[in-house]
Amino acid sequence: MTGGGAGDRVALVTGATSGLGVEIARRLVADGLRVVISGRSKERGEAVAADLGAASRFVPADLARSGAAQALVDDVLVVEGRLDVLVNNAAIDHTGALLDIPEDEVRATFETNSLAAIACLQAAGRAMRSGGGGGAIVNITSRLASIGVPTMSVYSASKGAVLALTRAAAVELAPYGIRVNAVAPGMARTPLYDEWLAAQPDPGATEREVAAAIPLKRIAEPADVAAAVSYLASPGASYVTGVSLPVDGGYLAQ
């Protein structure tokens, strides 16, 4: 599957109806791939696909549902005939004092952030294996998979599971020519970030404080994350597998 030109390659980006997923899909379209975007909101998804143009289409999916990941990949194969790249981006945010978080919230976070990611990787990996040409899987994790931050324990654990999955899957799927890597964004300027910032008592002061803690002294733009995904999904990264690439302005290097 990886032997054709960019225009022959097909990517699936989950969680692509808002935030980072939209920019990742936009970058892959610009790279010349045909891109299937997925998410739960039909209205938002169709709007994003229309904006991205003829090289993109939307398939609705609630990946927390049993069997949804396989059905999504099957749909891609029926319409596009192949799958070369999976970007495992679908996720939900979660904050809360660890000792007070209800069990149902823990389960819901892991259902989407960890179990759905595993199911998508399995379904896409089977498609890439049967195609015989390999492929590239990029899991979107977080800097929080590698550090501890109060109130983010459950979210961090769900992303840490995907980081561990990335490394193990890279070794297990290498014989099939399937590369598995992760991109670990730091604080990025997404709608979720804007919503969080607006809720702070002094948004300007909070943003300056956040930026000051980052060596490059700025918040990431979605395009910064998309560029990292673009590289790991490309033939130029054909000898790169099992890595987690921080896109965090040097935060984890401190």
mmCIF file of C-alpha atoms in Angstrom, residues 24-223:
data_model
loop_
_atom_site.group_PDB
_atom_site.id
_atom_site.type_symbol
_atom_site.label_atom_id
_atom_site.label_comp_id
_atom_site.label_asym_id
_atom_site.label_seq_id
_atom_site.Cartn_x
_atom_site.Cartn_y
_atom_site.Cartn_z
ATOM 1 C CA ILE A 24 -4.341 17.140 10.575
ATOM 2 C CA ALA A 25 -6.840 16.238 7.863
ATOM 3 C CA ARG A 26 -6.195 19.543 6.105
ATOM 4 C CA ARG A 27 -2.445 18.911 6.094
ATOM 5 C CA LEU A 28 -2.805 15.369 4.724
ATOM 6 C CA VAL A 29 -5.059 16.643 1.939
ATOM 7 C CA ALA A 30 -2.410 19.261 1.150
ATOM 8 C CA ASP A 31 0.148 16.438 1.064
ATOM 9 C CA GLY A 32 -1.890 14.863 -1.727
ATOM 10 C CA LEU A 33 -3.636 12.052 0.145
ATOM 11 C CA ARG A 34 -7.304 11.156 -0.102
ATOM 12 C CA VAL A 35 -8.597 11.647 3.432
ATOM 13 C CA VAL A 36 -11.588 10.115 5.174
ATOM 14 C CA ILE A 37 -12.534 12.051 8.286
ATOM 15 C CA SER A 38 -14.669 10.654 11.072
ATOM 16 C CA GLY A 39 -16.464 11.896 14.161
ATOM 17 C CA ARG A 40 -19.787 11.817 15.948
ATOM 18 C CA SER A 41 -21.255 15.078 14.629
ATOM 19 C CA LYS A 42 -22.688 14.663 11.125
ATOM 20 C CA GLU A 43 -23.258 18.405 10.770
ATOM 21 C CA ARG A 44 -19.711 19.378 11.709
ATOM 22 C CA GLY A 45 -18.161 16.497 9.780
ATOM 23 C CA GLU A 46 -19.915 17.302 6.541
ATOM 24 C CA ALA A 47 -18.959 20.964 6.909
ATOM 25 C CA VAL A 48 -15.288 20.060 7.416
ATOM 26 C CA ALA A 49 -15.307 17.679 4.438
ATOM 27 C CA ALA A 50 -16.886 20.355 2.235
ATOM 28 C CA ASP A 51 -14.210 22.821 3.327
ATOM 29 C CA LEU A 52 -11.401 20.354 2.605
ATOM 30 C CA GLY A 53 -12.665 19.688 -0.906
ATOM 31 C CA ALA A 54 -13.033 16.738 -3.236
ATOM 32 C CA ALA A 55 -10.111 14.792 -1.727
ATOM 33 C CA SER A 56 -11.991 14.419 1.560
ATOM 34 C CA ARG A 57 -15.210 12.796 2.712
ATOM 35 C CA PHE A 58 -16.916 12.296 6.054
ATOM 36 C CA VAL A 59 -18.062 9.050 7.661
ATOM 37 C CA PRO A 60 -19.926 9.373 10.976
ATOM 38 C CA ALA A 61 -18.854 7.033 13.775
ATOM 39 C CA ASP A 62 -19.145 6.819 17.539
ATOM 40 C CA LEU A 63 -15.985 4.853 18.242
ATOM 41 C CA ALA A 64 -17.003 4.111 21.822
ATOM 42 C CA ARG A 65 -19.610 1.703 20.421
ATOM 43 C CA SER A 66 -18.690 -1.956 19.997
ATOM 44 C CA GLY A 67 -17.824 -2.791 16.396
ATOM 45 C CA ALA A 68 -17.732 0.850 15.263
ATOM 46 C CA ALA A 69 -14.012 0.884 14.470
ATOM 47 C CA GLN A 70 -14.220 -2.171 12.226
ATOM 48 C CA ALA A 71 -17.325 -0.822 10.483
ATOM 49 C CA LEU A 72 -15.526 2.471 9.836
ATOM 50 C CA VAL A 73 -12.473 0.795 8.323
ATOM 51 C CA ASP A 74 -14.708 -1.497 6.248
ATOM 52 C CA ASP A 75 -16.450 1.581 4.863
ATOM 53 C CA VAL A 76 -13.114 3.141 3.908
ATOM 54 C CA LEU A 77 -12.076 -0.024 2.092
ATOM 55 C CA VAL A 78 -15.376 -0.290 0.205
ATOM 56 C CA VAL A 79 -15.292 3.291 -1.056
ATOM 57 C CA GLU A 80 -11.552 3.986 -1.346
ATOM 58 C CA GLY A 81 -10.258 0.454 -1.956
ATOM 59 C CA ARG A 82 -7.303 0.784 0.396
ATOM 60 C CA LEU A 83 -6.051 2.268 3.658
ATOM 61 C CA ASP A 84 -2.485 3.494 4.012
ATOM 62 C CA VAL A 85 -2.576 5.824 7.024
ATOM 63 C CA LEU A 86 -4.553 5.850 10.259
ATOM 64 C CA VAL A 87 -4.407 8.883 12.530
ATOM 65 C CA ASN A 88 -5.860 7.813 15.877
ATOM 66 C CA ASN A 89 -6.985 11.228 17.066
ATOM 67 C CA ALA A 90 -10.457 10.755 18.586
ATOM 68 C CA ALA A 91 -10.439 11.538 22.301
ATOM 69 C CA ILE A 92 -12.341 13.249 25.083
ATOM 70 C CA ASP A 93 -10.940 15.529 27.749
ATOM 71 C CA HIS A 94 -11.301 14.855 31.453
ATOM 72 C CA THR A 95 -10.381 16.721 34.603
ATOM 73 C CA GLY A 96 -11.196 16.038 38.226
ATOM 74 C CA ALA A 97 -9.749 15.388 41.652
ATOM 75 C CA LEU A 98 -8.522 11.802 41.384
ATOM 76 C CA LEU A 99 -9.966 10.459 44.626
ATOM 77 C CA ASP A 100 -13.420 11.840 43.814
ATOM 78 C CA ILE A 101 -13.839 10.778 40.172
ATOM 79 C CA PRO A 102 -16.851 8.468 39.675
ATOM 80 C CA GLU A 103 -16.201 5.080 38.113
ATOM 81 C CA ASP A 104 -18.454 5.823 35.142
ATOM 82 C CA GLU A 105 -16.300 8.838 34.210
ATOM 83 C CA VAL A 106 -13.145 6.714 34.354
ATOM 84 C CA ARG A 107 -14.728 4.080 32.144
ATOM 85 C CA ALA A 108 -16.044 6.632 29.647
ATOM 86 C CA THR A 109 -12.606 8.250 29.333
ATOM 87 C CA PHE A 110 -10.882 4.937 28.709
ATOM 88 C CA GLU A 111 -13.634 3.772 26.310
ATOM 89 C CA THR A 112 -12.875 6.633 23.928
ATOM 90 C CA ASN A 113 -9.233 7.474 24.579
ATOM 91 C CA SER A 114 -7.802 3.964 24.991
ATOM 92 C CA LEU A 115 -10.174 1.167 23.953
ATOM 93 C CA ALA A 116 -11.427 2.912 20.816
ATOM 94 C CA ALA A 117 -7.843 3.691 19.829
ATOM 95 C CA ILE A 118 -6.920 0.028 20.219
ATOM 96 C CA ALA A 119 -9.932 -1.044 18.145
ATOM 97 C CA CYS A 120 -9.066 1.412 15.368
ATOM 98 C CA LEU A 121 -5.456 0.262 15.344
ATOM 99 C CA GLN A 122 -6.559 -3.375 15.119
ATOM 100 C CA ALA A 123 -9.025 -2.757 12.297
ATOM 101 C CA ALA A 124 -6.637 -0.573 10.312
ATOM 102 C CA GLY A 125 -3.727 -2.941 10.962
ATOM 103 C CA ARG A 126 -5.714 -5.887 9.602
ATOM 104 C CA ALA A 127 -6.557 -3.896 6.466
ATOM 105 C CA MET A 128 -2.915 -2.894 5.964
ATOM 106 C CA ARG A 129 -1.714 -6.463 6.559
ATOM 107 C CA SER A 130 -4.151 -7.934 4.053
ATOM 108 C CA GLY A 131 -3.184 -5.292 1.490
ATOM 109 C CA GLY A 132 0.392 -6.509 1.669
ATOM 110 C CA GLY A 133 2.046 -3.103 1.377
ATOM 111 C CA GLY A 134 2.211 -2.004 4.986
ATOM 112 C CA GLY A 135 1.092 1.360 6.238
ATOM 113 C CA ALA A 136 1.516 4.041 8.870
ATOM 114 C CA ILE A 137 -0.417 4.454 12.110
ATOM 115 C CA VAL A 138 -0.021 7.667 14.092
ATOM 116 C CA ASN A 139 -1.522 7.800 17.577
ATOM 117 C CA ILE A 140 -2.204 11.214 19.047
ATOM 118 C CA THR A 141 -1.283 11.050 22.717
ATOM 119 C CA SER A 142 -0.316 13.991 24.939
ATOM 120 C CA ARG A 143 2.553 15.391 26.936
ATOM 121 C CA LEU A 144 0.399 14.265 29.874
ATOM 122 C CA ALA A 145 1.186 10.645 28.986
ATOM 123 C CA SER A 146 4.682 11.350 30.342
ATOM 124 C CA ILE A 147 4.200 13.821 33.199
ATOM 125 C CA GLY A 148 1.943 14.253 36.222
ATOM 126 C CA VAL A 149 -0.468 17.166 36.495
ATOM 127 C CA PRO A 150 -3.069 17.506 39.277
ATOM 128 C CA THR A 151 -6.691 16.826 38.195
ATOM 129 C CA MET A 152 -5.510 15.176 34.952
ATOM 130 C CA SER A 153 -4.723 11.691 36.311
ATOM 131 C CA VAL A 154 -7.439 9.734 34.495
ATOM 132 C CA TYR A 155 -6.846 11.528 31.193
ATOM 133 C CA SER A 156 -3.098 11.027 31.588
ATOM 134 C CA ALA A 157 -3.558 7.320 32.262
ATOM 135 C CA SER A 158 -5.772 6.906 29.198
ATOM 136 C CA LYS A 159 -3.150 8.559 27.002
ATOM 137 C CA GLY A 160 -0.321 6.681 28.729
ATOM 138 C CA ALA A 161 -2.007 3.445 27.696
ATOM 139 C CA VAL A 162 -1.904 4.573 24.067
ATOM 140 C CA LEU A 163 1.779 5.485 24.397
ATOM 141 C CA ALA A 164 2.539 1.963 25.658
ATOM 142 C CA LEU A 165 0.383 0.530 22.859
ATOM 143 C CA THR A 166 2.381 2.508 20.307
ATOM 144 C CA ARG A 167 5.681 0.972 21.338
ATOM 145 C CA ALA A 168 4.401 -2.590 21.601
ATOM 146 C CA ALA A 169 2.407 -2.422 18.364
ATOM 147 C CA ALA A 170 5.409 -0.993 16.492
ATOM 148 C CA VAL A 171 7.418 -4.117 17.311
ATOM 149 C CA GLU A 172 4.570 -6.554 16.698
ATOM 150 C CA LEU A 173 3.443 -5.069 13.384
ATOM 151 C CA ALA A 174 6.883 -4.363 11.925
ATOM 152 C CA PRO A 175 7.001 -7.718 10.052
ATOM 153 C CA TYR A 176 3.980 -6.530 8.033
ATOM 154 C CA GLY A 177 5.612 -3.229 7.110
ATOM 155 C CA ILE A 178 3.223 -1.336 9.387
ATOM 156 C CA ARG A 179 4.854 1.543 11.237
ATOM 157 C CA VAL A 180 3.298 2.760 14.508
ATOM 158 C CA ASN A 181 4.296 6.077 16.045
ATOM 159 C CA ALA A 182 2.834 8.692 18.358
ATOM 160 C CA VAL A 183 2.645 12.467 18.391
ATOM 161 C CA ALA A 184 2.453 13.984 21.881
ATOM 162 C CA PRO A 185 1.123 17.556 21.707
ATOM 163 C CA GLY A 186 1.632 20.012 24.481
ATOM 164 C CA MET A 187 -0.783 22.884 25.083
ATOM 165 C CA ALA A 188 -2.262 23.714 21.673
ATOM 166 C CA ARG A 189 -4.550 26.503 20.530
ATOM 167 C CA THR A 190 -7.728 24.491 19.910
ATOM 168 C CA PRO A 191 -11.397 25.260 20.691
ATOM 169 C CA LEU A 192 -10.999 23.264 23.932
ATOM 170 C CA TYR A 193 -8.015 25.416 24.901
ATOM 171 C CA ASP A 194 -9.899 28.614 24.032
ATOM 172 C CA GLU A 195 -12.866 27.467 26.138
ATOM 173 C CA TRP A 196 -10.615 26.642 29.090
ATOM 174 C CA LEU A 197 -8.769 29.948 28.776
ATOM 175 C CA ALA A 198 -11.968 31.966 28.614
ATOM 176 C CA ALA A 199 -13.102 30.395 31.900
ATOM 177 C CA GLN A 200 -10.045 31.657 33.772
ATOM 178 C CA PRO A 201 -10.358 34.763 35.996
ATOM 179 C CA ASP A 202 -7.691 36.577 33.948
ATOM 180 C CA PRO A 203 -7.277 34.835 30.557
ATOM 181 C CA GLY A 204 -4.437 37.098 29.445
ATOM 182 C CA ALA A 205 -2.390 36.495 32.584
ATOM 183 C CA THR A 206 -3.096 32.755 32.429
ATOM 184 C CA GLU A 207 -1.927 32.523 28.816
ATOM 185 C CA ARG A 208 1.262 34.418 29.620
ATOM 186 C CA GLU A 209 1.902 32.074 32.538
ATOM 187 C CA VAL A 210 1.360 28.974 30.391
ATOM 188 C CA ALA A 211 3.636 30.283 27.632
ATOM 189 C CA ALA A 212 6.338 31.233 30.156
ATOM 190 C CA ALA A 213 6.593 27.588 31.276
ATOM 191 C CA ILE A 214 7.397 26.478 27.701
ATOM 192 C CA PRO A 215 11.001 26.851 26.486
ATOM 193 C CA LEU A 216 9.865 28.219 23.101
ATOM 194 C CA LYS A 217 7.566 30.652 24.965
ATOM 195 C CA ARG A 218 4.423 30.107 22.923
ATOM 196 C CA ILE A 219 1.348 27.894 22.724
ATOM 197 C CA ALA A 220 1.384 25.370 19.884
ATOM 198 C CA GLU A 221 -0.711 26.022 16.815
ATOM 199 C CA PRO A 222 -2.700 23.072 15.389
ATOM 200 C CA ALA A 223 -0.524 23.286 12.270
#
